[in-house]
CSV table of C-alpha atoms in Angstrom, one decimal:
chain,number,residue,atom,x,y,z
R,175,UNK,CA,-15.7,-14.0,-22.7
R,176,UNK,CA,-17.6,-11.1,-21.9
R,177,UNK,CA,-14.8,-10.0,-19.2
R,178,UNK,CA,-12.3,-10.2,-21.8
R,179,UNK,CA,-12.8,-6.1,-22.6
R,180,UNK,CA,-13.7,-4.9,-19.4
R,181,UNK,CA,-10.4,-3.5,-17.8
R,182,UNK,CA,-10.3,-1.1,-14.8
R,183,UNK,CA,-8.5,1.8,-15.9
R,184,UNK,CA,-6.8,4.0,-13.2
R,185,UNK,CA,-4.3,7.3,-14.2
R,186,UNK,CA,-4.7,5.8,-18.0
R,187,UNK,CA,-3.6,2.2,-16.9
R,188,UNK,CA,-5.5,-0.9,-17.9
R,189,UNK,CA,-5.5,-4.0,-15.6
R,190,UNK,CA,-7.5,-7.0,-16.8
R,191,UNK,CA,-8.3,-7.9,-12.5
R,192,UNK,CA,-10.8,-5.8,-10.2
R,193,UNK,CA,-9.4,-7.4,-7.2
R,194,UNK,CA,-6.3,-5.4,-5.4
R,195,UNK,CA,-4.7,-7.4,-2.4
R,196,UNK,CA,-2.7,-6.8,0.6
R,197,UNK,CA,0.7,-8.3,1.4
R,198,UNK,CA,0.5,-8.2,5.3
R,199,UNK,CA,-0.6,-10.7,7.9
R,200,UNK,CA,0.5,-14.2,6.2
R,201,UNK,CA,2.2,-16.7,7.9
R,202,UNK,CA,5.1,-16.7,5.4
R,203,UNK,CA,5.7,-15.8,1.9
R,204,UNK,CA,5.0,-19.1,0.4
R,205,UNK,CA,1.0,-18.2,1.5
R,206,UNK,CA,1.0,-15.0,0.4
R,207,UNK,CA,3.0,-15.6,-3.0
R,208,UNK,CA,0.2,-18.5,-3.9
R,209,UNK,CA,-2.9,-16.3,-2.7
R,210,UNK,CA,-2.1,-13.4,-5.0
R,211,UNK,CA,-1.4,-16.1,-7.5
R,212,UNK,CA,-4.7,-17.4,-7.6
R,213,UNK,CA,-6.3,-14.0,-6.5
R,214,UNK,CA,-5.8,-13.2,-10.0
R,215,UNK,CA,-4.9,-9.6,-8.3
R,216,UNK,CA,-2.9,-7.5,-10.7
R,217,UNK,CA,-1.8,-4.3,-7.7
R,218,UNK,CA,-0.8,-5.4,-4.7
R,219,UNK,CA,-0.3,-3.1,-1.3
R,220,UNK,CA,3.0,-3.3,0.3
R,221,UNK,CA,3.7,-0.5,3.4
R,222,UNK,CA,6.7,0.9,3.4
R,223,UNK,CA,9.2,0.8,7.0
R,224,UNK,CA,12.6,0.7,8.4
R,225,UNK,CA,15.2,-1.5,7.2
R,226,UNK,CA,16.6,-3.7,10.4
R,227,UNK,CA,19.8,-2.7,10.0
R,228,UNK,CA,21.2,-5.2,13.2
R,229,UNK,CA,19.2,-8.1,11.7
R,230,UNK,CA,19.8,-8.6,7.9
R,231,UNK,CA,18.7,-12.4,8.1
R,232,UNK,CA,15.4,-11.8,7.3
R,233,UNK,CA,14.2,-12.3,3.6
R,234,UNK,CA,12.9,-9.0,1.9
R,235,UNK,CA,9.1,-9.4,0.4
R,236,UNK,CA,10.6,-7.7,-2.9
R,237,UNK,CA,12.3,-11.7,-3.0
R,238,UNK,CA,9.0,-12.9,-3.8
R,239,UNK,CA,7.1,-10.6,-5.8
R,240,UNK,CA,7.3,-10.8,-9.3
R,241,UNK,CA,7.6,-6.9,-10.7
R,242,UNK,CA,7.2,-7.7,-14.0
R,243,UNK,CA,3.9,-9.2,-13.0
R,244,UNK,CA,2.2,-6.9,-10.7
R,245,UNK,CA,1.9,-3.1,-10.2
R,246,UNK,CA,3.0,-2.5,-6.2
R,247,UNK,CA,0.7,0.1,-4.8
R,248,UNK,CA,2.8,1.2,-1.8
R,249,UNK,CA,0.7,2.5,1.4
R,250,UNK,CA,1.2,5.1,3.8
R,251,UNK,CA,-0.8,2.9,6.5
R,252,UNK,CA,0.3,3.8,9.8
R,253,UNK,CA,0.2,7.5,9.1
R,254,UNK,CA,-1.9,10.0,11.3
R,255,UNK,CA,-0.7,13.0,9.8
R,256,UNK,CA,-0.6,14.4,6.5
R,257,UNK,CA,3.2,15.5,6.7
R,258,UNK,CA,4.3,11.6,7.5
R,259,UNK,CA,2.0,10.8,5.0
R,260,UNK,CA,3.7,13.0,2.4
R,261,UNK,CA,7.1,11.6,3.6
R,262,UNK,CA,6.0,7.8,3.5
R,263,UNK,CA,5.0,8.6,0.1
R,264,UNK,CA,8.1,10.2,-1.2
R,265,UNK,CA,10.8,7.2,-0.2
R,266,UNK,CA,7.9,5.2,-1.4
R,267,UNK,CA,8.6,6.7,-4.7
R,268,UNK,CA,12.4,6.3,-4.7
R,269,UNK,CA,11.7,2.7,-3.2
R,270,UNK,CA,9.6,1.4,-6.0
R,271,UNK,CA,10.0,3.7,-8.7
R,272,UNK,CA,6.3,4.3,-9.6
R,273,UNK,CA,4.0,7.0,-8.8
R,274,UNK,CA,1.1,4.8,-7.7
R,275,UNK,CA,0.1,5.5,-3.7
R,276,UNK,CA,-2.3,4.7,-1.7
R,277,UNK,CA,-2.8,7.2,-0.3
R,278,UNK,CA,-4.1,6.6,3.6
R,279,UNK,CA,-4.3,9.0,7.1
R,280,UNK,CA,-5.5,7.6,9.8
R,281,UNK,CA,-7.5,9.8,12.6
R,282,UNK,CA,-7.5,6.9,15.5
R,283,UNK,CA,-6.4,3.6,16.5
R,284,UNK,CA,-9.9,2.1,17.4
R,285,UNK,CA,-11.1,3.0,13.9
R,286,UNK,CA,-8.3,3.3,11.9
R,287,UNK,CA,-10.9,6.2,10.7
R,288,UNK,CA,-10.0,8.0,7.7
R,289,UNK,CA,-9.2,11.8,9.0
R,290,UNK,CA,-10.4,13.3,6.2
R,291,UNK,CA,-8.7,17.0,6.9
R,292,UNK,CA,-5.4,15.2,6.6
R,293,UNK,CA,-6.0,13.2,3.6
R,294,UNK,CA,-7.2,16.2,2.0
R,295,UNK,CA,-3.8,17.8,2.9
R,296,UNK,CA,-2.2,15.2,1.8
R,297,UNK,CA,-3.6,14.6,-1.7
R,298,UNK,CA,-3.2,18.2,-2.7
R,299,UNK,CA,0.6,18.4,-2.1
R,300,UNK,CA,1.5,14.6,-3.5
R,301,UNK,CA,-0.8,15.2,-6.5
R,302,UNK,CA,1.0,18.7,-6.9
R,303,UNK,CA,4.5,16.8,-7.0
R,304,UNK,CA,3.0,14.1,-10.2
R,305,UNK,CA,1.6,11.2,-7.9
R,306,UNK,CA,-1.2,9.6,-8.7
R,307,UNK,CA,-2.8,9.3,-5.6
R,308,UNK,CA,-5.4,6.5,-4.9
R,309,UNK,CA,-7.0,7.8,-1.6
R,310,UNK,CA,-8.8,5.4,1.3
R,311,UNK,CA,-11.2,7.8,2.6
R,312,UNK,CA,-14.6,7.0,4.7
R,313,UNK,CA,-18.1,6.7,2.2
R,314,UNK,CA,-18.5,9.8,2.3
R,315,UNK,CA,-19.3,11.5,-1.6
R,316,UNK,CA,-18.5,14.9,-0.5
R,317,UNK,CA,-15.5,14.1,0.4
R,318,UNK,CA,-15.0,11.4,-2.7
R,319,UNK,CA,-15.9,14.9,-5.0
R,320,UNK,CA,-13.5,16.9,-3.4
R,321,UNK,CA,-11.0,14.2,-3.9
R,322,UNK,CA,-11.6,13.4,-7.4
R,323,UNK,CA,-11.9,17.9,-7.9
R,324,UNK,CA,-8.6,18.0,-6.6
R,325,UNK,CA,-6.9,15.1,-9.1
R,326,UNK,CA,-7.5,12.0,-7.6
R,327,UNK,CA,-7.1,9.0,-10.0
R,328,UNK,CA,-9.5,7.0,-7.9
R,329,UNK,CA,-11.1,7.3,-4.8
R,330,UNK,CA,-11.4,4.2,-2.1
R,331,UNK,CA,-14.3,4.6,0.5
R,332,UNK,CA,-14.1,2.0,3.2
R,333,UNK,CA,-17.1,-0.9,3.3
R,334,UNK,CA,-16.7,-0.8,6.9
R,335,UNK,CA,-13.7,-0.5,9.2
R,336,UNK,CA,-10.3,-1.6,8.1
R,337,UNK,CA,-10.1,-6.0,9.1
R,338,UNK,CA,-13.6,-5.8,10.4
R,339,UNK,CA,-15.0,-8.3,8.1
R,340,UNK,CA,-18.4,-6.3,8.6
R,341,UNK,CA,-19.0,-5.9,4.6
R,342,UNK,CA,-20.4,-3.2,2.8
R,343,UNK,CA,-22.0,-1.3,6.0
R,344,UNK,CA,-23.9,1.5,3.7
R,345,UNK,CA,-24.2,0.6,0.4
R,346,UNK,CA,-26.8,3.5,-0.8
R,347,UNK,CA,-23.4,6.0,0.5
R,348,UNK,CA,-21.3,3.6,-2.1
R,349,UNK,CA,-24.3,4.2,-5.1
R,350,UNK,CA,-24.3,7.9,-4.1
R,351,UNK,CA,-20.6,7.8,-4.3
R,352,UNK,CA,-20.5,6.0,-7.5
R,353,UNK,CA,-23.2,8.4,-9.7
R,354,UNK,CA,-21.3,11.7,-7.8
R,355,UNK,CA,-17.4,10.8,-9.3
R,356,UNK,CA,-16.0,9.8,-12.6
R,357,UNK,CA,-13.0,8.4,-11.6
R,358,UNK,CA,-12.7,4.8,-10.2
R,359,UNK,CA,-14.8,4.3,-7.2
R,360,UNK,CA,-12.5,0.5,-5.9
R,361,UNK,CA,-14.2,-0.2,-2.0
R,362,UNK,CA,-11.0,-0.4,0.6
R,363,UNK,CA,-11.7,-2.0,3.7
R,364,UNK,CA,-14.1,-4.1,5.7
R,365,UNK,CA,-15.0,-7.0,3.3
R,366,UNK,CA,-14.8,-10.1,5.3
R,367,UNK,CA,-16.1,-12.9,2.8
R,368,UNK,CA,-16.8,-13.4,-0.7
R,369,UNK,CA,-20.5,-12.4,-1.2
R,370,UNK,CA,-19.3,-9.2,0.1
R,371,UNK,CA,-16.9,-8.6,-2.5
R,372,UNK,CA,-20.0,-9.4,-4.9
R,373,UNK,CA,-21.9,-7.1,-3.3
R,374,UNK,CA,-19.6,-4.5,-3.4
R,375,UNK,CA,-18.6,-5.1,-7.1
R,376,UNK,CA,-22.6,-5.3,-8.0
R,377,UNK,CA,-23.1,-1.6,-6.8
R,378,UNK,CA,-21.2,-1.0,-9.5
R,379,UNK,CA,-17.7,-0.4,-8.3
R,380,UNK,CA,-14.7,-0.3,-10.3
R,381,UNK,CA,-12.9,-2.9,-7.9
R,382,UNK,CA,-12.5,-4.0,-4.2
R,383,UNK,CA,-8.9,-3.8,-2.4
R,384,UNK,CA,-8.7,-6.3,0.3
R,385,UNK,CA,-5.9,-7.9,3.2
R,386,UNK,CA,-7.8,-9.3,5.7
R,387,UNK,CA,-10.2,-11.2,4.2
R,388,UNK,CA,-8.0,-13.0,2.2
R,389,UNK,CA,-4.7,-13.4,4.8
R,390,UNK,CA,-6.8,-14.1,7.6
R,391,UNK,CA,-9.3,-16.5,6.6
R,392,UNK,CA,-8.9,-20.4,8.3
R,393,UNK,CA,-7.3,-21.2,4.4
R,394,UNK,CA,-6.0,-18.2,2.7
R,395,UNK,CA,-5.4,-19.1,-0.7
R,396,UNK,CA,-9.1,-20.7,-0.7
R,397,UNK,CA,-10.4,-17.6,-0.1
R,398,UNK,CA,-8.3,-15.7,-2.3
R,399,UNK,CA,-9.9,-17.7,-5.5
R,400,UNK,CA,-13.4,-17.2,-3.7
R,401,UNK,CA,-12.6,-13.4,-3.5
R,402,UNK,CA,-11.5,-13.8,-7.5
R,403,UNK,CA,-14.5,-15.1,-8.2
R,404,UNK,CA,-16.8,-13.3,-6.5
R,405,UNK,CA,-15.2,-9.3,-7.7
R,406,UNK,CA,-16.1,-11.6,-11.2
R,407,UNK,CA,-19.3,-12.6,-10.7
R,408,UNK,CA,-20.4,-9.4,-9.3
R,409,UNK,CA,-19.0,-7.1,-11.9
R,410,UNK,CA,-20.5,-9.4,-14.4
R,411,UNK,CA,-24.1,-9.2,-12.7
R,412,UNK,CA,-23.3,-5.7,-12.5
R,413,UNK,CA,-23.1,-5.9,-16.4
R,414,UNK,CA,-25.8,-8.1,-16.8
R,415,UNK,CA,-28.2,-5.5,-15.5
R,416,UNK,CA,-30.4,-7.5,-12.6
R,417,UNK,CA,-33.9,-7.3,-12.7
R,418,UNK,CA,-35.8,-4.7,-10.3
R,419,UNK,CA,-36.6,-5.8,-7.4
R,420,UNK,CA,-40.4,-6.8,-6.7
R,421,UNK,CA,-42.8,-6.8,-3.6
R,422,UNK,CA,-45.0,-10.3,-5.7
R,423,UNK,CA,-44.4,-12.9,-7.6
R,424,UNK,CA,-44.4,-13.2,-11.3
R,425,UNK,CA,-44.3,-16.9,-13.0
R,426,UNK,CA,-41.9,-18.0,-15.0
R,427,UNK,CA,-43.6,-20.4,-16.8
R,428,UNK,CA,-46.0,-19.8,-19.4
R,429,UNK,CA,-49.8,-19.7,-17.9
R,430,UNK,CA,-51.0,-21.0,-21.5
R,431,UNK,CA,-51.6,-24.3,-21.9
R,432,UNK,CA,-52.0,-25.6,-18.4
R,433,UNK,CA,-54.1,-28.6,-17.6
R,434,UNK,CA,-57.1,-27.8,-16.0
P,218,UNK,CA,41.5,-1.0,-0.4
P,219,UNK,CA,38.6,0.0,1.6
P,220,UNK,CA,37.4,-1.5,4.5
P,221,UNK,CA,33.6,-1.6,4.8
P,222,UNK,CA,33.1,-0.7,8.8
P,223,UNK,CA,29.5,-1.7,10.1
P,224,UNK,CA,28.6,0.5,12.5
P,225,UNK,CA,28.0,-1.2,16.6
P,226,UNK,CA,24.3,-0.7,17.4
P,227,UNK,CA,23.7,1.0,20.5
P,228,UNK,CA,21.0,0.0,22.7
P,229,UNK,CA,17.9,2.4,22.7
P,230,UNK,CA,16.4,2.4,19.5
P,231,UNK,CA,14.7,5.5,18.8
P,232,UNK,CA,17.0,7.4,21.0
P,233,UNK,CA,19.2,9.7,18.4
P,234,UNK,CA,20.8,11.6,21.3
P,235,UNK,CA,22.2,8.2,22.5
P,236,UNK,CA,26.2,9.0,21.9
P,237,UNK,CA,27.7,6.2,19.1
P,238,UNK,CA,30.0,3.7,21.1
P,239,UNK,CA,33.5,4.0,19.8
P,240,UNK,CA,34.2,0.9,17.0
P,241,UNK,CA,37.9,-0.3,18.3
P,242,UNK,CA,38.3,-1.0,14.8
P,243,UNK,CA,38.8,2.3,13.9
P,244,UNK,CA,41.5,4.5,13.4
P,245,UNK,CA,41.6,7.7,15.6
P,246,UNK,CA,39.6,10.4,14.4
P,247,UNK,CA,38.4,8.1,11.4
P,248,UNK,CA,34.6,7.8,12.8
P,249,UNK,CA,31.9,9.1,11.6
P,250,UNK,CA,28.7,9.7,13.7
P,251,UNK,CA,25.5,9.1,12.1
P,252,UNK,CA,22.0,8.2,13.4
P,253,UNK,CA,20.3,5.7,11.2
P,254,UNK,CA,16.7,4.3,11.6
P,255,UNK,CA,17.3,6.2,15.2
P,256,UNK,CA,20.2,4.2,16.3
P,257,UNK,CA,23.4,6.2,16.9
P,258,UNK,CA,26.5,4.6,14.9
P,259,UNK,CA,30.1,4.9,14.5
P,260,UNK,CA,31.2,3.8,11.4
P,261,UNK,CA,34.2,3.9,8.6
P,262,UNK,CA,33.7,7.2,6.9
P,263,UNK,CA,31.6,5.6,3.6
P,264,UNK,CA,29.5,7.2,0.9
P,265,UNK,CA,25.9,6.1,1.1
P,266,UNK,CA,26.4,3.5,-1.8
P,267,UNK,CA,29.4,2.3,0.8
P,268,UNK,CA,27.1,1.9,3.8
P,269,UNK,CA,24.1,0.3,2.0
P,270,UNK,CA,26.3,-2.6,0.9
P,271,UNK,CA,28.2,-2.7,4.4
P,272,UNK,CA,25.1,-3.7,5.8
P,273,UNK,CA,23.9,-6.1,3.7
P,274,UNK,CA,21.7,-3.9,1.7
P,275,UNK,CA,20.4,-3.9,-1.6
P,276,UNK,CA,20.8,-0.3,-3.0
P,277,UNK,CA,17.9,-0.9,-5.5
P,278,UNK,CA,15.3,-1.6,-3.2
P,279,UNK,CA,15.6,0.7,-0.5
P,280,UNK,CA,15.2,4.2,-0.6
P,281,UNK,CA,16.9,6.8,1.7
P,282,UNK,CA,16.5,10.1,3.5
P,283,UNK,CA,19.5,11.8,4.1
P,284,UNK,CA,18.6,14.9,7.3
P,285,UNK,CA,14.9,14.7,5.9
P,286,UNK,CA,15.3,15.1,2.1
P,287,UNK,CA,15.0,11.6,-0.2
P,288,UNK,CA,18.3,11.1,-1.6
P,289,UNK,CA,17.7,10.0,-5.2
P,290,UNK,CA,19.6,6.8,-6.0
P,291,UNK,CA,21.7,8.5,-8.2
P,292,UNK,CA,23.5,10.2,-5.4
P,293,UNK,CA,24.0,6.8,-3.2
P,294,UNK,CA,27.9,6.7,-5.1
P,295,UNK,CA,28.7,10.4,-4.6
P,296,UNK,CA,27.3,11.6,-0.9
P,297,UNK,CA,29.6,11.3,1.5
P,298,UNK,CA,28.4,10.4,5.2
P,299,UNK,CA,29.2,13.1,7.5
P,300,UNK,CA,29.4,13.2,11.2
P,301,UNK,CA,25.7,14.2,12.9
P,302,UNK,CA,24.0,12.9,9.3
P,303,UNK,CA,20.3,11.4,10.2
P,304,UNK,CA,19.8,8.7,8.0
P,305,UNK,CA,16.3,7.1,6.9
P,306,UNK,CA,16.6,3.5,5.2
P,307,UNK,CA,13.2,2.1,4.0
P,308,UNK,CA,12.0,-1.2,2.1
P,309,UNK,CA,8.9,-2.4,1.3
P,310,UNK,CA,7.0,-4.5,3.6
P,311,UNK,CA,4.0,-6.6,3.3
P,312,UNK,CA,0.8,-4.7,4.2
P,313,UNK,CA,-2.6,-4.2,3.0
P,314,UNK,CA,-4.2,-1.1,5.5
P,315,UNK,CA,-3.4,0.3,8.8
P,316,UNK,CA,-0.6,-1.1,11.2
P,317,UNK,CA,1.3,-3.8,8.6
């Protein structure tokens, strides 16, 4: 198999998947357990939040994830400043026991905007204290430098806003992105379907991170093999090397030999 | 032996200056007034380890900030709850991006 040696590395860690899925928005864990299943995802996103301490009926989501199986990338989504941001990201760390964040500051509601300032911030003080920090930030390369200058193990530029399902919005930002950083360039946000997954994944992208698309579609775990197979496909196009793209025709049959 | 005391909810979450309501199941001048997740409680007086288990929690997959600073798990058996202690209990939740 071609794929067989083509691992994503991030912070010196190899993972044989491209595709990174959310945990949210499911209608119960038995979905969400047999999406990532057949996602073939490898790091999944959990958030991080209060414990109910009146209600302790509810099942925990650690009940269904298997740890020795997949790498949890815990999120600071819901944070609009760098200081909750840093906070979320330190219980995160005593939560889960990794250094792995994902690393996310919000600048509005509407948006759900990266506010780059913050992230910045953010990324300098976490990366100071040994996280490796896996930024969402808006396709923007100046800012993906700065990120990666700064330590970054990857950097995440959005497609298009977060559960928008509008796919990759500007992909010539994304190829600017990808020949101005090094480190792993893995699209967060906006895919709705698979071809834009492909798409994303055919830039040239180290990977695609994904909730939405996947927990919100009519049948999720349909879509989560669709979304498997289309990070594939694309990242093996990508490989392939397409042909450039042409303004005419050219046959591709022989012209010799044709009956007259 | 010691009694695990779970502390009585008072209504107003998010409200830490809400006073605790007094836990008739406790001895005089055995509470111990803590906020946690922004809910005043009255409770035994417990370590940490104590009051995780008290309330049903698994001490492994939480983590806890004890007045702002993570309190690394190691510590869970020997801190003590004091009276006015702010207590932040977190798990992991599903979530992909933004509001989970």
């Amino acid at each position: 198999m071609p794929e067989s040696n083509d691992k994503l590395v991030i912070a010196g860690r190899e993972f044989d998947s491209r595709l990174m899925v959310g945990t949210g928005k499911y209608a119960d864990f038995q979905q969400m357990v047999r999406a990532i299943e057949v996602s073939g995802a490898q790091i999944i996103t959990v958030a991080v939040r209060r414990v109910n301490i009146s209600d302790r009926t509810k099942e925990s989501l650690l009940d269904h994830i298997d740890l020795k199986k997949y790498t949890l990338l815990p999120n600071t989504a819901g944070c609009y400043t760098a200081d909750d941001a840093i906070r979320t990201c330190r219980l995160a760390r005593e939560a889960g026991l990794s250094d792995f964040v994902k690393l996310e500051v919000l600048g509005d509601e509407k948006t759900l905007y990266p506010n780059n300032e913050e992230l910045l911030k953010a990324a300098k003080v976490l990366i100071a204290e040994g996280f490796t920090v896996l930024p969402y930030t808006s396709d923007d390369p100046i800012i993906c430098k700065r990120l990666e200058d700064m330590g970054c193990a990857a950097v995440m530029p959005l497609g298009a806003p977060i559960g928008s399902g509008l796919g990759i919005r500007n992909p010539y930002n994304i190829q600017i992105i990808l020949e101005t950083v090094k480190v792993p360039v893995i699209v967060d946000a906006g895919v709705g379907t698979a071809s834009d997954a492909a798409i994303a994944m055919e830039l040239g992208c180290d990977g695609v991170l994904m909730n939405t698309a996947i927990a919100g579609a009519q049948d999720p775990v349909a879509m989560a093999l669709a979304m498997n197979m289309a990070v594939r496909a694309g990242r093996l196009a990508y490989k392939a090397g397409r042909i450039p793209r042409k303004l005419y025709a050219s046959a591709s049959s022989p012209l010799a030999g044709l009956i007259s | 032996m010691l009694v695990y005391g779970r502390g009585i909810p008072v209504p107003g979450f998010f409200a830490p200056t809400t006073p605790a309501a007094t836990n008739p199941t406790l001895k005089d001048g055995a509470a111990v007034n803590i906020t946690t997740n922004g809910e005043a409680v009255s409770i035994d007086p417990l370590t940490i380890q104590e009051y995780l288990v008290s309330l049903g929690i698994d001490p492994r997959r939480v983590a806890v900030e004890l007045n702002l600073e993570i309190l690394p798990k190691a510590q869970y058996e020997t801190t003590q709850l004091k009276d006015g202690d702010t207590l932040e209990i977190v798990h992991f939740v599903g979530g992909g991006a933004a509001r989970a």
